[in-house]
Each structure stands twice: as C-alpha cells, then as structure tokens.
Amino acid sequence: MKKISKILWGIALIVVGGIFALNAFGITDIELFFDGWWTLFIIVPCLVGIFSEREKTGNIIGLAIGVFLLLCCQNVLGFDMLWKLAIPAIIVIIGLKLIFGAIFGDKAIKMIEASRQNGDSIKTGCATFSGQNLNFDGEPFNGAELTAVFGGVKCDLRNAVIERDCAITATSIFGGIDIFVPDDVNVKINSNSIFGGVSDKNHRPTVPGAVTIFSDMTSLLVGGGFLSAVSGIGILLELYRSKR
C-alpha cells in the first residue's frame, strides 16, 4: 500500500512540476491558483488514500467534503447548501459502508458460528469502562469475540496453540483493542471503521501453508469525533506480530 501511495504522490508532483515548467516557457497558460485551489489539499490526499489504504470510508468522506468546498468556491453551489448536502452525503456513505461490510465481510463471523456448532470453545473478552487482559499461553485457540466500550482489551495469542484456521471479531466503541499474534500465522483483516481505525503493525509476507486468523474488526466513534482527534484519544484496533 505504501508503494502505491508513493507512486500516486510522485505522479501528482510530476504533473504539477510539469505545468509550472510549461507555463514558464510560455507553452501553456494553465492557472494553478484558481478559486478554491486550497481545497486540493483535501481532495488530493483523500483521493490517494482511496487507492492506497485499506480503510477507505474516511477518505471518501474527506473527498466528498473537498469536492463540495471546491464547488462552493467556484460558485456552483452556495456555502449554505454545503451543510445541507454534506451531512446527508456523509450519512449515506457510512450507511453504504455498513451494508457492504455486512454483506461481503462476514467470513470471520460465519467461521465463529460454525466453530460453535462444532462444539469448539470460543473465547470472549468484553471491557466496558474498564480494561481486560486475555492471555492464552499453552491453550488451544479456536476463535474469539472481543468488545471494548469506553475501555480496552489486550488479547495475547503469541503462545497460544493455533492448529487450524480460526477467526476473531473485534468491536471497539470509544475504546481500543490490541491483538498480539505469533509470527508463524497468517492474518486476514476485514475492517469496518467509522471515525476509527485498524492497523496491522509489522505486517509480514504470507507464510505458505501456515494457519490463518480471519479477523472482522469494527471501530466506531459516535459523536465527539473532533474532540477525540484533537486530544489524541481515538479508536485503534491494532494487530501486532511478535515471536512466540
């Protein structure tokens, strides 16, 4: 993903530099500083993020806001219409994200239900206005359901016995979930984040023939999003890879 991001930024800079050069030689007369040119600082990063990042909801919302602002600066729309259109657009984007996430991204949920029907033990962890540490050293691990609401959950699987493919569902609302997995397993992430985030730290290439942990992660921030961003308090579901 980082490689794609660098390529897209490189192309953007080459285009801008080329326009400046052509204008300097009088070959073209392209006005870069048009009305609302500053909105490109919103539009371009969000556009790059859509193609280079796993989680796209925030970038789509940012792109919509940037385009609305540009249209207002170009007098295509009035600024009074901005709030009338932007808020419904954001709500629709979030709704579509939830719908498509539920339809196409529920492999982990189905796996957990199948494991339950087979009589497997599914671990659960829930932290509400509190913290919870889950350690599975030497224990068979068949899957887990983790929830953090105004709290935090730490799930350590580095020394767990993982013999076959399994799944983890994690939901964080105004909270955080840290999942530590060993190096010799593969991890596939499906994320549904709304004003939140999911990150895979120290991601490594796929290990051929290794078991896979399928994860369905949802991070949700309902209200207070701006305050949380300013104060540094946000939602982050993180996957760490660490040796056994």
PDB file of C-alpha atoms in Angstrom:
ATOM      1  CA  MET A   1       0.000   0.000   0.000  1.00  0.00           C
ATOM      2  CA  LYS A   2       2.842   2.397   0.829  1.00  0.00           C
ATOM      3  CA  LYS A   3       4.361   1.726  -2.588  1.00  0.00           C
ATOM      4  CA  ILE A   4       1.117   2.659  -4.343  1.00  0.00           C
ATOM      5  CA  SER A   5       0.831   5.809  -2.232  1.00  0.00           C
ATOM      6  CA  LYS A   6       4.356   6.907  -3.154  1.00  0.00           C
ATOM      7  CA  ILE A   7       3.706   6.271  -6.843  1.00  0.00           C
ATOM      8  CA  LEU A   8       0.490   8.321  -6.803  1.00  0.00           C
ATOM      9  CA  TRP A   9       2.129  11.196  -4.923  1.00  0.00           C
ATOM     10  CA  GLY A  10       5.051  11.044  -7.350  1.00  0.00           C
ATOM     11  CA  ILE A  11       2.715  11.299 -10.337  1.00  0.00           C
ATOM     12  CA  ALA A  12       0.890  14.250  -8.750  1.00  0.00           C
ATOM     13  CA  LEU A  13       4.140  16.131  -8.105  1.00  0.00           C
ATOM     14  CA  ILE A  14       5.428  15.443 -11.635  1.00  0.00           C
ATOM     15  CA  VAL A  15       2.196  16.812 -13.116  1.00  0.00           C
ATOM     16  CA  VAL A  16       2.348  19.981 -11.006  1.00  0.00           C
ATOM     17  CA  GLY A  17       6.035  20.477 -11.754  1.00  0.00           C
ATOM     18  CA  GLY A  18       5.411  19.906 -15.454  1.00  0.00           C
ATOM     19  CA  ILE A  19       2.644  22.524 -15.514  1.00  0.00           C
ATOM     20  CA  PHE A  20       4.920  25.087 -13.832  1.00  0.00           C
ATOM     21  CA  ALA A  21       7.654  24.349 -16.382  1.00  0.00           C
ATOM     22  CA  LEU A  22       5.330  24.585 -19.397  1.00  0.00           C
ATOM     23  CA  ASN A  23       3.892  27.859 -18.094  1.00  0.00           C
ATOM     24  CA  ALA A  24       7.410  29.240 -17.587  1.00  0.00           C
ATOM     25  CA  PHE A  25       8.306  28.550 -21.236  1.00  0.00           C
ATOM     26  CA  GLY A  26       5.009  30.014 -22.428  1.00  0.00           C
ATOM     27  CA  ILE A  27       3.896  26.714 -23.908  1.00  0.00           C
ATOM     28  CA  THR A  28       0.785  26.622 -21.749  1.00  0.00           C
ATOM     29  CA  ASP A  29      -1.129  29.095 -19.641  1.00  0.00           C
ATOM     30  CA  ILE A  30      -2.703  26.898 -17.002  1.00  0.00           C
ATOM     31  CA  GLU A  31      -3.838  28.765 -13.896  1.00  0.00           C
ATOM     32  CA  LEU A  32      -2.971  26.679 -10.847  1.00  0.00           C
ATOM     33  CA  PHE A  33      -4.179  29.177  -8.268  1.00  0.00           C
ATOM     34  CA  PHE A  34      -7.845  29.194  -9.219  1.00  0.00           C
ATOM     35  CA  ASP A  35     -10.704  29.976  -6.848  1.00  0.00           C
ATOM     36  CA  GLY A  36     -10.708  27.260  -4.229  1.00  0.00           C
ATOM     37  CA  TRP A  37      -7.283  25.858  -5.162  1.00  0.00           C
ATOM     38  CA  TRP A  38      -6.659  25.230  -1.469  1.00  0.00           C
ATOM     39  CA  THR A  39      -9.312  22.502  -1.490  1.00  0.00           C
ATOM     40  CA  LEU A  40      -6.797  20.351  -3.392  1.00  0.00           C
ATOM     41  CA  PHE A  41      -5.007  19.891  -0.062  1.00  0.00           C
ATOM     42  CA  ILE A  42      -8.142  17.987   0.993  1.00  0.00           C
ATOM     43  CA  ILE A  43      -9.075  16.351  -2.300  1.00  0.00           C
ATOM     44  CA  VAL A  44      -5.683  15.005  -3.413  1.00  0.00           C
ATOM     45  CA  PRO A  45      -4.662  13.268  -0.126  1.00  0.00           C
ATOM     46  CA  CYS A  46      -8.109  11.686   0.178  1.00  0.00           C
ATOM     47  CA  LEU A  47      -8.013  10.561  -3.457  1.00  0.00           C
ATOM     48  CA  VAL A  48      -4.597   8.981  -2.919  1.00  0.00           C
ATOM     49  CA  GLY A  49      -5.865   7.338   0.273  1.00  0.00           C
ATOM     50  CA  ILE A  50      -8.789   5.724  -1.552  1.00  0.00           C
ATOM     51  CA  PHE A  51      -6.384   3.851  -3.836  1.00  0.00           C
ATOM     52  CA  SER A  52      -3.607   3.151  -1.334  1.00  0.00           C
ATOM     53  CA  GLU A  53      -5.229   2.490   2.042  1.00  0.00           C
ATOM     54  CA  ARG A  54      -7.242  -0.481   3.281  1.00  0.00           C
ATOM     55  CA  GLU A  55      -9.785   1.632   5.152  1.00  0.00           C
ATOM     56  CA  LYS A  56     -11.481   3.974   2.667  1.00  0.00           C
ATOM     57  CA  THR A  57     -14.520   5.402   4.482  1.00  0.00           C
ATOM     58  CA  GLY A  58     -12.743   8.406   5.980  1.00  0.00           C
ATOM     59  CA  ASN A  59     -11.051   9.205   2.672  1.00  0.00           C
ATOM     60  CA  ILE A  60     -14.354   9.015   0.778  1.00  0.00           C
ATOM     61  CA  ILE A  61     -15.960  11.374   3.284  1.00  0.00           C
ATOM     62  CA  GLY A  62     -12.980  13.739   3.054  1.00  0.00           C
ATOM     63  CA  LEU A  63     -13.106  13.657  -0.740  1.00  0.00           C
ATOM     64  CA  ALA A  64     -16.829  14.474  -0.722  1.00  0.00           C
ATOM     65  CA  ILE A  65     -16.234  17.431   1.617  1.00  0.00           C
ATOM     66  CA  GLY A  66     -13.332  18.677  -0.520  1.00  0.00           C
ATOM     67  CA  VAL A  67     -15.380  18.499  -3.718  1.00  0.00           C
ATOM     68  CA  PHE A  68     -18.311  20.285  -2.056  1.00  0.00           C
ATOM     69  CA  LEU A  69     -15.978  23.078  -0.891  1.00  0.00           C
ATOM     70  CA  LEU A  70     -14.452  23.391  -4.371  1.00  0.00           C
ATOM     71  CA  LEU A  71     -17.888  23.673  -5.963  1.00  0.00           C
ATOM     72  CA  CYS A  72     -18.809  26.355  -3.444  1.00  0.00           C
ATOM     73  CA  CYS A  73     -15.642  28.314  -4.212  1.00  0.00           C
ATOM     74  CA  GLN A  74     -16.470  28.045  -7.911  1.00  0.00           C
ATOM     75  CA  ASN A  75     -19.966  29.414  -7.172  1.00  0.00           C
ATOM     76  CA  VAL A  76     -21.555  26.219  -8.485  1.00  0.00           C
ATOM     77  CA  LEU A  77     -23.093  25.698  -5.050  1.00  0.00           C
ATOM     78  CA  GLY A  78     -23.709  28.140  -2.242  1.00  0.00           C
ATOM     79  CA  PHE A  79     -21.972  27.632   1.087  1.00  0.00           C
ATOM     80  CA  ASP A  80     -25.422  27.450   2.682  1.00  0.00           C
ATOM     81  CA  MET A  81     -26.007  24.310   0.601  1.00  0.00           C
ATOM     82  CA  LEU A  82     -22.767  22.760   1.829  1.00  0.00           C
ATOM     83  CA  TRP A  83     -24.163  21.677   5.168  1.00  0.00           C
ATOM     84  CA  LYS A  84     -27.468  20.644   3.638  1.00  0.00           C
ATOM     85  CA  LEU A  85     -25.709  18.281   1.216  1.00  0.00           C
ATOM     86  CA  ALA A  86     -22.557  17.284   3.102  1.00  0.00           C
ATOM     87  CA  ILE A  87     -24.247  15.853   6.187  1.00  0.00           C
ATOM     88  CA  PRO A  88     -26.708  13.657   4.227  1.00  0.00           C
ATOM     89  CA  ALA A  89     -23.827  12.526   1.976  1.00  0.00           C
ATOM     90  CA  ILE A  90     -21.731  11.503   4.991  1.00  0.00           C
ATOM     91  CA  ILE A  91     -24.664   9.609   6.485  1.00  0.00           C
ATOM     92  CA  VAL A  92     -25.286   7.776   3.187  1.00  0.00           C
ATOM     93  CA  ILE A  93     -21.584   6.865   2.831  1.00  0.00           C
ATOM     94  CA  ILE A  94     -21.494   5.459   6.363  1.00  0.00           C
ATOM     95  CA  GLY A  95     -24.714   3.516   5.713  1.00  0.00           C
ATOM     96  CA  LEU A  96     -23.320   2.019   2.495  1.00  0.00           C
ATOM     97  CA  LYS A  97     -20.109   1.117   4.325  1.00  0.00           C
ATOM     98  CA  LEU A  98     -22.039  -0.801   6.966  1.00  0.00           C
ATOM     99  CA  ILE A  99     -24.209  -2.577   4.378  1.00  0.00           C
ATOM    100  CA  PHE A 100     -21.331  -3.705   2.151  1.00  0.00           C
ATOM    101  CA  GLY A 101     -19.247  -4.614   5.179  1.00  0.00           C
ATOM    102  CA  ALA A 102     -22.053  -6.838   6.466  1.00  0.00           C
ATOM    103  CA  ILE A 103     -22.666  -8.480   3.075  1.00  0.00           C
ATOM    104  CA  PHE A 104     -19.115  -9.093   1.891  1.00  0.00           C
ATOM    105  CA  GLY A 105     -17.038  -9.033   5.051  1.00  0.00           C
ATOM    106  CA  ASP A 106     -18.617 -11.538   7.439  1.00  0.00           C
ATOM    107  CA  LYS A 107     -16.287 -14.517   6.881  1.00  0.00           C
ATOM    108  CA  ALA A 108     -14.968 -14.293  10.454  1.00  0.00           C
ATOM    109  CA  ILE A 109     -18.491 -14.194  11.886  1.00  0.00           C
ATOM    110  CA  LYS A 110     -19.525 -17.263   9.875  1.00  0.00           C
ATOM    111  CA  MET A 111     -16.409 -19.130  10.972  1.00  0.00           C
ATOM    112  CA  ILE A 112     -17.120 -18.428  14.633  1.00  0.00           C
ATOM    113  CA  GLU A 113     -20.712 -19.622  14.286  1.00  0.00           C
ATOM    114  CA  ALA A 114     -19.510 -22.790  12.557  1.00  0.00           C
ATOM    115  CA  SER A 115     -16.978 -23.395  15.334  1.00  0.00           C
ATOM    116  CA  ARG A 116     -19.708 -23.048  17.949  1.00  0.00           C
ATOM    117  CA  GLN A 117     -21.871 -25.572  16.123  1.00  0.00           C
ATOM    118  CA  ASN A 118     -18.927 -27.973  16.129  1.00  0.00           C
ATOM    119  CA  GLY A 119     -18.657 -27.610  19.889  1.00  0.00           C
ATOM    120  CA  ASP A 120     -15.424 -25.595  19.865  1.00  0.00           C
ATOM    121  CA  SER A 121     -14.735 -23.182  22.696  1.00  0.00           C
ATOM    122  CA  ILE A 122     -14.887 -19.562  21.553  1.00  0.00           C
ATOM    123  CA  LYS A 123     -13.123 -17.091  23.825  1.00  0.00           C
ATOM    124  CA  THR A 124     -14.869 -13.851  24.761  1.00  0.00           C
ATOM    125  CA  GLY A 125     -13.496 -10.609  26.083  1.00  0.00           C
ATOM    126  CA  CYS A 126     -15.507  -7.527  26.977  1.00  0.00           C
ATOM    127  CA  ALA A 127     -14.301  -4.316  28.597  1.00  0.00           C
ATOM    128  CA  THR A 128     -16.833  -1.613  29.457  1.00  0.00           C
ATOM    129  CA  PHE A 129     -15.388   1.432  31.199  1.00  0.00           C
ATOM    130  CA  SER A 130     -12.503  -0.842  32.174  1.00  0.00           C
ATOM    131  CA  GLY A 131      -9.562  -2.841  30.841  1.00  0.00           C
ATOM    132  CA  GLN A 132      -9.176  -6.563  30.287  1.00  0.00           C
ATOM    133  CA  ASN A 133      -6.089  -8.655  29.553  1.00  0.00           C
ATOM    134  CA  LEU A 134      -6.580 -12.033  27.872  1.00  0.00           C
ATOM    135  CA  ASN A 135      -3.634 -14.422  27.791  1.00  0.00           C
ATOM    136  CA  PHE A 136      -3.879 -17.813  26.089  1.00  0.00           C
ATOM    137  CA  ASP A 137      -0.422 -19.253  26.798  1.00  0.00           C
ATOM    138  CA  GLY A 138      -0.478 -23.007  26.139  1.00  0.00           C
ATOM    139  CA  GLU A 139      -4.241 -23.026  25.491  1.00  0.00           C
ATOM    140  CA  PRO A 140      -5.965 -24.228  22.303  1.00  0.00           C
ATOM    141  CA  PHE A 141      -7.360 -21.249  20.413  1.00  0.00           C
ATOM    142  CA  ASN A 142     -10.345 -21.681  18.095  1.00  0.00           C
ATOM    143  CA  GLY A 143     -11.559 -18.093  17.881  1.00  0.00           C
ATOM    144  CA  ALA A 144     -12.589 -15.096  19.940  1.00  0.00           C
ATOM    145  CA  GLU A 145     -15.143 -12.317  20.209  1.00  0.00           C
ATOM    146  CA  LEU A 146     -13.727  -9.084  21.643  1.00  0.00           C
ATOM    147  CA  THR A 147     -15.608  -5.927  22.612  1.00  0.00           C
ATOM    148  CA  ALA A 148     -14.342  -2.672  24.088  1.00  0.00           C
ATOM    149  CA  VAL A 149     -16.755   0.108  25.036  1.00  0.00           C
ATOM    150  CA  PHE A 150     -15.062   3.090  26.677  1.00  0.00           C
ATOM    151  CA  GLY A 151     -12.340   0.642  27.639  1.00  0.00           C
ATOM    152  CA  GLY A 152      -9.518  -1.502  26.350  1.00  0.00           C
ATOM    153  CA  VAL A 153      -8.886  -5.185  25.623  1.00  0.00           C
ATOM    154  CA  LYS A 154      -5.492  -6.825  25.205  1.00  0.00           C
ATOM    155  CA  CYS A 155      -5.547 -10.269  23.603  1.00  0.00           C
ATOM    156  CA  ASP A 156      -2.213 -12.123  23.617  1.00  0.00           C
ATOM    157  CA  LEU A 157      -2.044 -15.145  21.291  1.00  0.00           C
ATOM    158  CA  ARG A 158       1.740 -15.342  20.970  1.00  0.00           C
ATOM    159  CA  ASN A 159       1.971 -18.589  22.910  1.00  0.00           C
ATOM    160  CA  ALA A 160      -1.481 -19.975  22.169  1.00  0.00           C
ATOM    161  CA  VAL A 161      -1.931 -23.322  20.435  1.00  0.00           C
ATOM    162  CA  ILE A 162      -3.343 -22.453  16.991  1.00  0.00           C
ATOM    163  CA  GLU A 163      -3.645 -25.635  14.954  1.00  0.00           C
ATOM    164  CA  ARG A 164      -6.140 -24.632  12.269  1.00  0.00           C
ATOM    165  CA  ASP A 165      -7.770 -21.596  10.656  1.00  0.00           C
ATOM    166  CA  CYS A 166      -9.802 -19.569  13.123  1.00  0.00           C
ATOM    167  CA  ALA A 167     -11.477 -16.184  13.427  1.00  0.00           C
ATOM    168  CA  ILE A 168     -11.628 -13.122  15.654  1.00  0.00           C
ATOM    169  CA  THR A 169     -14.363 -10.495  15.724  1.00  0.00           C
ATOM    170  CA  ALA A 170     -13.470  -7.242  17.445  1.00  0.00           C
ATOM    171  CA  THR A 171     -15.724  -4.261  18.089  1.00  0.00           C
ATOM    172  CA  SER A 172     -14.435  -1.061  19.637  1.00  0.00           C
ATOM    173  CA  ILE A 173     -16.638   1.900  20.567  1.00  0.00           C
ATOM    174  CA  PHE A 174     -14.703   4.774  22.120  1.00  0.00           C
ATOM    175  CA  GLY A 175     -12.062   2.222  23.064  1.00  0.00           C
ATOM    176  CA  GLY A 176      -9.139   0.160  21.823  1.00  0.00           C
ATOM    177  CA  ILE A 177      -8.281  -3.473  21.193  1.00  0.00           C
ATOM    178  CA  ASP A 178      -4.726  -4.811  20.895  1.00  0.00           C
ATOM    179  CA  ILE A 179      -4.231  -8.290  19.456  1.00  0.00           C
ATOM    180  CA  PHE A 180      -0.798  -9.929  19.585  1.00  0.00           C
ATOM    181  CA  VAL A 181      -0.253 -12.846  17.205  1.00  0.00           C
ATOM    182  CA  PRO A 182       2.772 -15.096  16.582  1.00  0.00           C
ATOM    183  CA  ASP A 183       4.972 -14.799  13.518  1.00  0.00           C
ATOM    184  CA  ASP A 184       4.096 -18.174  12.055  1.00  0.00           C
ATOM    185  CA  VAL A 185       0.428 -17.452  11.307  1.00  0.00           C
ATOM    186  CA  ASN A 186      -1.235 -15.501   8.521  1.00  0.00           C
ATOM    187  CA  VAL A 187      -3.724 -12.734   9.285  1.00  0.00           C
ATOM    188  CA  LYS A 188      -6.502 -11.506   7.006  1.00  0.00           C
ATOM    189  CA  ILE A 189      -8.304  -8.363   8.121  1.00  0.00           C
ATOM    190  CA  ASN A 190     -11.725  -7.048   7.211  1.00  0.00           C
ATOM    191  CA  SER A 191     -12.332  -3.667   8.793  1.00  0.00           C
ATOM    192  CA  ASN A 192     -15.447  -1.543   9.120  1.00  0.00           C
ATOM    193  CA  SER A 193     -14.301   1.692  10.698  1.00  0.00           C
ATOM    194  CA  ILE A 194     -16.294   4.870  11.126  1.00  0.00           C
ATOM    195  CA  PHE A 195     -14.141   7.703  12.503  1.00  0.00           C
ATOM    196  CA  GLY A 196     -11.864   4.982  13.844  1.00  0.00           C
ATOM    197  CA  GLY A 197      -9.010   2.899  12.543  1.00  0.00           C
ATOM    198  CA  VAL A 198      -7.471  -0.533  12.189  1.00  0.00           C
ATOM    199  CA  SER A 199      -3.755  -1.113  11.726  1.00  0.00           C
ATOM    200  CA  ASP A 200      -1.556  -4.149  11.210  1.00  0.00           C
ATOM    201  CA  LYS A 201       1.840  -3.339  12.720  1.00  0.00           C
ATOM    202  CA  ASN A 202       4.963  -5.080  11.484  1.00  0.00           C
ATOM    203  CA  HIS A 203       2.995  -6.816   8.749  1.00  0.00           C
ATOM    204  CA  ARG A 204       4.932  -9.696   7.194  1.00  0.00           C
ATOM    205  CA  PRO A 205       4.511 -11.588   3.910  1.00  0.00           C
ATOM    206  CA  THR A 206       2.111 -14.513   3.816  1.00  0.00           C
ATOM    207  CA  VAL A 207       3.568 -17.690   5.292  1.00  0.00           C
ATOM    208  CA  PRO A 208       2.906 -20.608   2.879  1.00  0.00           C
ATOM    209  CA  GLY A 209       0.986 -23.454   4.493  1.00  0.00           C
ATOM    210  CA  ALA A 210       0.501 -21.639   7.802  1.00  0.00           C
ATOM    211  CA  VAL A 211      -2.824 -21.367   9.586  1.00  0.00           C
ATOM    212  CA  THR A 212      -4.785 -18.169   9.037  1.00  0.00           C
ATOM    213  CA  ILE A 213      -6.562 -15.956  11.532  1.00  0.00           C
ATOM    214  CA  PHE A 214      -9.506 -14.215   9.858  1.00  0.00           C
ATOM    215  CA  SER A 215     -10.482 -11.022  11.644  1.00  0.00           C
ATOM    216  CA  ASP A 216     -13.590  -8.893  11.308  1.00  0.00           C
ATOM    217  CA  MET A 217     -12.977  -5.569  13.046  1.00  0.00           C
ATOM    218  CA  THR A 218     -15.287  -2.643  13.649  1.00  0.00           C
ATOM    219  CA  SER A 219     -14.211   0.609  15.248  1.00  0.00           C
ATOM    220  CA  LEU A 220     -16.887   3.188  15.842  1.00  0.00           C
ATOM    221  CA  LEU A 221     -16.799   6.707  17.224  1.00  0.00           C
ATOM    222  CA  VAL A 222     -20.299   8.079  17.749  1.00  0.00           C
ATOM    223  CA  GLY A 223     -20.162  11.808  18.406  1.00  0.00           C
ATOM    224  CA  GLY A 224     -17.210  13.720  19.811  1.00  0.00           C
ATOM    225  CA  GLY A 225     -15.011  12.765  16.888  1.00  0.00           C
ATOM    226  CA  PHE A 226     -13.357  16.141  16.585  1.00  0.00           C
ATOM    227  CA  LEU A 227     -12.662  16.398  20.313  1.00  0.00           C
ATOM    228  CA  SER A 228     -11.140  12.922  20.296  1.00  0.00           C
ATOM    229  CA  ALA A 229      -8.884  13.739  17.382  1.00  0.00           C
ATOM    230  CA  VAL A 230      -7.645  16.939  18.989  1.00  0.00           C
ATOM    231  CA  SER A 231      -7.000  15.386  22.384  1.00  0.00           C
ATOM    232  CA  GLY A 232      -5.279  12.366  20.914  1.00  0.00           C
ATOM    233  CA  ILE A 233      -7.924   9.966  22.196  1.00  0.00           C
ATOM    234  CA  GLY A 234      -9.171   7.798  19.375  1.00  0.00           C
ATOM    235  CA  ILE A 235     -10.049   4.278  18.442  1.00  0.00           C
ATOM    236  CA  LEU A 236      -7.369   1.959  17.246  1.00  0.00           C
ATOM    237  CA  LEU A 237      -7.574  -1.760  16.743  1.00  0.00           C
ATOM    238  CA  GLU A 238      -4.037  -2.934  16.294  1.00  0.00           C
ATOM    239  CA  LEU A 239      -2.582  -6.233  15.194  1.00  0.00           C
ATOM    240  CA  TYR A 240       0.930  -6.857  16.376  1.00  0.00           C
ATOM    241  CA  ARG A 241       3.162  -9.619  15.161  1.00  0.00           C
ATOM    242  CA  SER A 242       5.607 -10.891  17.701  1.00  0.00           C
ATOM    243  CA  LYS A 243       7.668 -14.019  18.174  1.00  0.00           C
ATOM    244  CA  ARG A 244       6.406 -16.825  20.353  1.00  0.00           C
TER     245      ARG A 244
END
